């Protein structure tokens, strides 16, 4: 007996692509919310404006690796505080995940998160606050894509 | 409507586990001078730091994750002198975990059970806090 599974495999590939696309779209909406919240923080002094200008939430998947947004944010940091722009996100797109990365593209972003027991932290608290909601954004995006 | 937790009570409960509760006695024995070395992060002052090692609590977000569940984040920042290296701090991680595992926290919302996840962050050195070594230890409390 010979069974041809080629149509089934094609169908499953399509479903996988649509799930990824839906999750990416849904999380893009969520990332906008997260980014806005992070940019509105008053956790640090904002002496140069580099941190705020380079704070972005980017979705990384096989659809978009986010490098354009991250590079622009790094340039924005350099424009406000020359020599202090830095890419802090090293996540390669993978077929089995869709990632939201919230970052500030300065070379002192890590310092802000930890100094004085996290007194100036805003990346970590923002992601903690929105992590549950991001799951919902992803689910909504997938649902819309599948039902379309 | 999901009940809103009493964050003030929750924070006090998390803090007192190490500051005064019996379950936190081993932590107080391992820090510089007992309860004096257990403080709120808001009281951190580079000029008057507690005896080392010491621990400082900072509350993070407390947020609903769905229609029936809340999640609260707290971080104990563990500090020690540079000459000590990280051994005492790394030893404290286990003691803090045992203090919270020894007995459930009183429910932050009436009748709601709670559970705690604990994760240690990356080691670091704080240039603005007398170059002390630190390890952040985050508690995620779900209820």
Coordinates of C-alpha atoms in Angstrom, one line a residue:
Chain A
X1 CA 0.0 0.0 0.0
X2 CA 1.3 3.4 -0.9
X3 CA 0.0 6.5 0.7
X4 CA 0.8 10.0 -0.6
X5 CA 1.1 12.4 2.2
X6 CA 2.4 15.3 0.0
X7 CA -0.9 17.2 0.2
X8 CA -1.0 16.8 3.9
X9 CA 2.5 18.1 4.3
X10 CA 1.8 21.1 2.1
X11 CA -1.2 21.9 4.1
X12 CA 0.7 21.6 7.4
X13 CA 3.5 23.9 6.0
X14 CA 0.8 26.5 5.1
X15 CA -0.7 26.3 8.6
X16 CA 2.8 26.7 10.2
X17 CA 3.4 29.8 8.0
X18 CA 0.1 31.3 8.9
X19 CA 0.6 30.7 12.6
X20 CA 3.9 32.4 12.4
X21 CA 2.5 35.3 10.4
X22 CA -0.5 35.7 12.8
X23 CA 1.8 35.6 15.9
X24 CA 4.1 38.1 14.3
X25 CA 1.3 40.5 13.5
X26 CA -0.4 40.1 16.8
X27 CA 2.9 40.6 18.7
X28 CA 3.7 43.7 16.6
X29 CA 0.5 45.3 18.0
X30 CA 1.6 44.3 21.5
X31 CA 5.1 45.5 20.9
X32 CA 3.8 48.9 20.1
X33 CA 2.0 49.0 23.5
X34 CA 5.1 47.8 25.3
X35 CA 7.4 50.3 23.5
X36 CA 5.1 53.2 24.3
X37 CA 5.0 52.2 28.0
X38 CA 8.8 51.9 28.1
X39 CA 9.4 55.2 26.5
X40 CA 7.1 57.0 29.0
X41 CA 9.1 55.9 32.0
X42 CA 10.5 58.3 34.5
X43 CA 12.9 55.7 36.0
X44 CA 16.1 57.4 34.9
X45 CA 17.4 61.0 34.5
X46 CA 17.3 61.2 30.7
X47 CA 20.3 63.5 30.6
X48 CA 20.9 63.2 26.8
X49 CA 17.7 61.7 25.5
X50 CA 19.6 58.7 24.1
X51 CA 17.9 56.1 26.2
X52 CA 14.4 57.3 25.4
X53 CA 15.1 57.8 21.7
X54 CA 16.6 54.4 21.3
X55 CA 14.0 52.4 23.3
X56 CA 12.2 50.0 20.9
X57 CA 10.2 46.9 21.2
X58 CA 10.8 44.7 18.1
X59 CA 9.3 41.5 16.9
X60 CA 11.8 38.9 15.6
X61 CA 10.7 36.0 13.5
X62 CA 11.4 34.4 10.1
X63 CA 9.1 37.1 8.7
X64 CA 11.3 40.0 9.9
X65 CA 14.5 39.8 11.9
X66 CA 14.0 43.3 13.3
X67 CA 17.5 44.4 12.3
X68 CA 16.2 47.6 10.5
X69 CA 14.4 48.8 13.7
X70 CA 17.3 47.9 15.9
X71 CA 19.9 49.6 13.7
X72 CA 17.8 52.8 13.5
X73 CA 17.5 52.8 17.3
X74 CA 21.2 52.4 17.7
X75 CA 21.7 55.4 15.3
X76 CA 19.2 57.4 17.4
X77 CA 21.2 56.7 20.5
X78 CA 24.4 57.8 18.8
X79 CA 22.7 61.0 17.5
X80 CA 21.8 62.0 21.1
X81 CA 24.9 60.7 22.8
X82 CA 27.7 60.2 20.3
X83 CA 29.7 57.0 20.7
X84 CA 27.2 55.4 23.0
X85 CA 25.0 53.6 20.5
X86 CA 25.2 49.8 20.8
X87 CA 23.1 46.9 19.6
X88 CA 22.0 44.9 22.7
X89 CA 19.9 42.3 20.9
X90 CA 21.4 39.2 19.4
X91 CA 18.5 37.0 18.6
X92 CA 18.5 35.1 15.3
X93 CA 15.2 34.3 13.7
X94 CA 14.0 30.7 14.2
X95 CA 11.2 28.8 12.6
X96 CA 9.8 27.7 15.9
X97 CA 9.5 31.0 17.8
X98 CA 8.4 34.6 17.5
X99 CA 10.2 36.9 19.9
X100 CA 9.5 40.3 21.3
X101 CA 12.6 42.1 22.4
X102 CA 12.5 45.3 24.3
X103 CA 15.7 47.2 24.4
X104 CA 17.4 50.5 24.7
X105 CA 20.3 50.6 22.2
X106 CA 22.9 52.3 24.4
X107 CA 26.1 50.9 25.8
X108 CA 24.9 51.7 29.3
X109 CA 21.5 50.1 29.1
X110 CA 22.6 47.2 31.3
X111 CA 23.9 49.6 33.9
X112 CA 20.6 51.3 34.2
X113 CA 18.9 48.0 34.8
X114 CA 21.1 47.0 37.7
X115 CA 22.6 50.0 39.4
X116 CA 21.5 50.9 42.9
X117 CA 19.3 47.8 43.2
X118 CA 17.5 48.5 39.9
X119 CA 16.6 52.0 40.8
X120 CA 16.7 53.2 37.2
X121 CA 15.5 50.0 35.6
X122 CA 12.7 50.2 33.1
X123 CA 13.2 47.4 30.5
X124 CA 12.8 44.6 33.0
X125 CA 9.8 46.0 34.8
X126 CA 8.1 46.8 31.6
X127 CA 8.5 43.3 30.2
X128 CA 7.4 41.9 33.5
X129 CA 4.3 44.0 33.4
X130 CA 3.3 43.1 29.9
X131 CA 4.5 39.5 29.5
X132 CA 1.1 38.1 30.2
X133 CA -0.6 40.5 27.8
X134 CA 1.9 39.7 25.0
X135 CA 0.7 36.1 25.0
X136 CA -2.8 37.3 24.4
X137 CA -1.7 39.5 21.6
X138 CA 0.0 36.5 19.9
X139 CA -3.1 34.4 20.4
X140 CA -5.3 37.1 18.9
X141 CA -3.0 37.5 15.9
X142 CA -3.0 33.8 15.2
X143 CA -6.8 33.6 15.6
X144 CA -7.3 36.4 13.1
X145 CA -4.9 34.9 10.6
X146 CA -6.4 31.5 10.8
X147 CA -10.0 32.8 10.5
X148 CA -9.2 35.1 7.6
Chain B
X1 CA -14.5 41.1 38.4
X2 CA -11.1 39.9 39.6
X3 CA -10.2 40.9 43.1
X4 CA -7.4 43.4 43.4
X5 CA -4.6 42.3 45.6
X6 CA -3.5 44.3 48.6
X7 CA 0.0 45.1 47.3
X8 CA 1.1 46.8 50.5
X9 CA 0.3 43.7 52.5
X10 CA 1.9 41.5 50.0
X11 CA 5.1 43.6 50.0
X12 CA 5.2 43.5 53.8
X13 CA 4.7 39.8 53.7
X14 CA 7.5 39.2 51.3
X15 CA 9.8 41.5 53.2
X16 CA 9.1 40.1 56.7
X17 CA 9.9 36.6 55.5
X18 CA 13.6 37.5 55.5
X19 CA 13.5 40.4 58.0
X20 CA 11.7 38.9 61.0
X21 CA 10.0 35.5 60.2
X22 CA 11.4 32.3 61.7
X23 CA 11.7 30.8 58.2
X24 CA 14.2 33.6 57.3
X25 CA 16.5 32.9 60.3
X26 CA 19.2 31.2 58.2
X27 CA 19.3 34.2 55.9
X28 CA 19.8 36.6 58.8
X29 CA 22.5 34.3 60.2
X30 CA 24.4 34.5 56.9
X31 CA 24.2 38.2 56.3
X32 CA 26.4 40.9 57.9
X33 CA 24.4 41.7 61.1
X34 CA 21.1 39.9 61.2
X35 CA 18.0 41.9 60.5
X36 CA 20.1 45.1 60.1
X37 CA 21.4 43.7 56.9
X38 CA 17.9 43.1 55.5
X39 CA 16.5 46.4 54.1
X40 CA 14.2 47.9 51.5
X41 CA 16.0 49.1 48.4
X42 CA 14.5 52.5 48.8
X43 CA 16.6 52.8 51.9
X44 CA 19.9 52.1 50.1
X45 CA 22.4 54.9 50.6
X46 CA 26.0 54.6 49.5
X47 CA 27.1 56.6 52.5
X48 CA 25.4 54.3 55.1
X49 CA 25.3 50.8 53.7
X50 CA 24.4 47.9 56.0
X51 CA 27.0 45.4 57.2
X52 CA 27.9 43.1 54.4
X53 CA 26.7 40.9 52.9
X54 CA 23.3 42.5 52.9
X55 CA 20.0 42.1 50.9
X56 CA 17.7 44.8 49.6
X57 CA 14.1 44.3 48.4
X58 CA 12.6 46.2 45.5
X59 CA 9.0 45.6 44.4
X60 CA 8.3 45.3 40.7
X61 CA 5.1 45.2 38.8
X62 CA 2.0 43.5 40.1
X63 CA -0.3 42.8 37.2
X64 CA -3.1 40.6 36.0
X65 CA -2.1 38.0 33.5
X66 CA -5.6 36.9 32.7
X67 CA -9.1 37.1 34.1
X68 CA -8.3 34.9 37.1
X69 CA -4.6 35.3 37.8
X70 CA -2.3 38.0 39.1
X71 CA 1.5 38.0 39.1
X72 CA 3.7 40.1 41.4
X73 CA 7.4 40.6 40.9
X74 CA 9.9 41.2 43.7
X75 CA 13.7 41.3 43.5
X76 CA 16.0 40.8 46.4
X77 CA 19.3 42.4 45.5
X78 CA 22.1 40.6 47.2
X79 CA 25.3 42.7 47.9
X80 CA 28.8 41.9 49.1
X81 CA 32.2 43.5 49.2
X82 CA 34.4 43.0 46.1
X83 CA 37.1 41.2 48.1
X84 CA 34.7 38.5 49.1
X85 CA 33.9 37.4 45.6
X86 CA 30.6 35.9 44.8
X87 CA 30.7 32.8 47.1
X88 CA 28.7 34.3 49.9
X89 CA 26.1 35.8 47.5
X90 CA 25.7 32.6 45.7
X91 CA 25.3 30.8 49.0
X92 CA 22.6 33.2 50.0
X93 CA 20.5 32.4 46.9
X94 CA 19.8 28.9 48.3
X95 CA 19.0 30.2 51.7
X96 CA 16.5 32.8 50.4
X97 CA 14.8 30.1 48.3
X98 CA 14.5 27.8 51.4
X99 CA 13.0 30.7 53.4
X100 CA 10.2 31.1 50.9
X101 CA 9.8 27.3 50.4
X102 CA 9.5 26.6 54.1
X103 CA 6.0 28.0 54.4
X104 CA 3.5 29.4 52.0
X105 CA 3.0 33.2 52.1
X106 CA -0.3 34.3 53.5
X107 CA -2.7 34.7 50.6
X108 CA -2.5 38.1 49.0
X109 CA -6.0 37.9 47.8
X110 CA -8.6 36.3 50.1
X111 CA -8.8 32.6 49.5
X112 CA -6.4 32.6 46.6
X113 CA -3.5 30.2 46.7
X114 CA -0.2 31.5 45.6
X115 CA 3.0 30.0 44.3
X116 CA 6.5 31.4 43.9
X117 CA 9.2 31.0 41.3
X118 CA 12.6 32.2 42.0
X119 CA 15.4 33.0 39.6
X120 CA 18.9 34.4 40.1
X121 CA 20.1 36.9 37.6
X122 CA 23.6 37.7 36.3
X123 CA 26.4 38.6 38.7
X124 CA 27.5 42.2 38.5
X125 CA 29.4 45.1 40.2
X126 CA 27.7 48.4 41.0
X127 CA 30.1 51.3 40.2
X128 CA 27.7 53.8 41.9
X129 CA 27.3 51.7 45.0
X130 CA 30.9 51.5 46.3
X131 CA 31.7 48.9 43.6
X132 CA 29.8 46.3 45.6
X133 CA 29.2 42.9 44.0
X134 CA 25.6 42.0 43.4
X135 CA 23.3 39.2 42.3
X136 CA 19.6 40.0 41.7
X137 CA 17.2 37.3 42.9
X138 CA 13.7 37.7 41.4
X139 CA 10.6 36.2 43.0
X140 CA 7.6 35.8 40.8
X141 CA 4.5 35.3 42.9
X142 CA 1.4 34.1 41.1
X143 CA -2.0 34.0 42.7

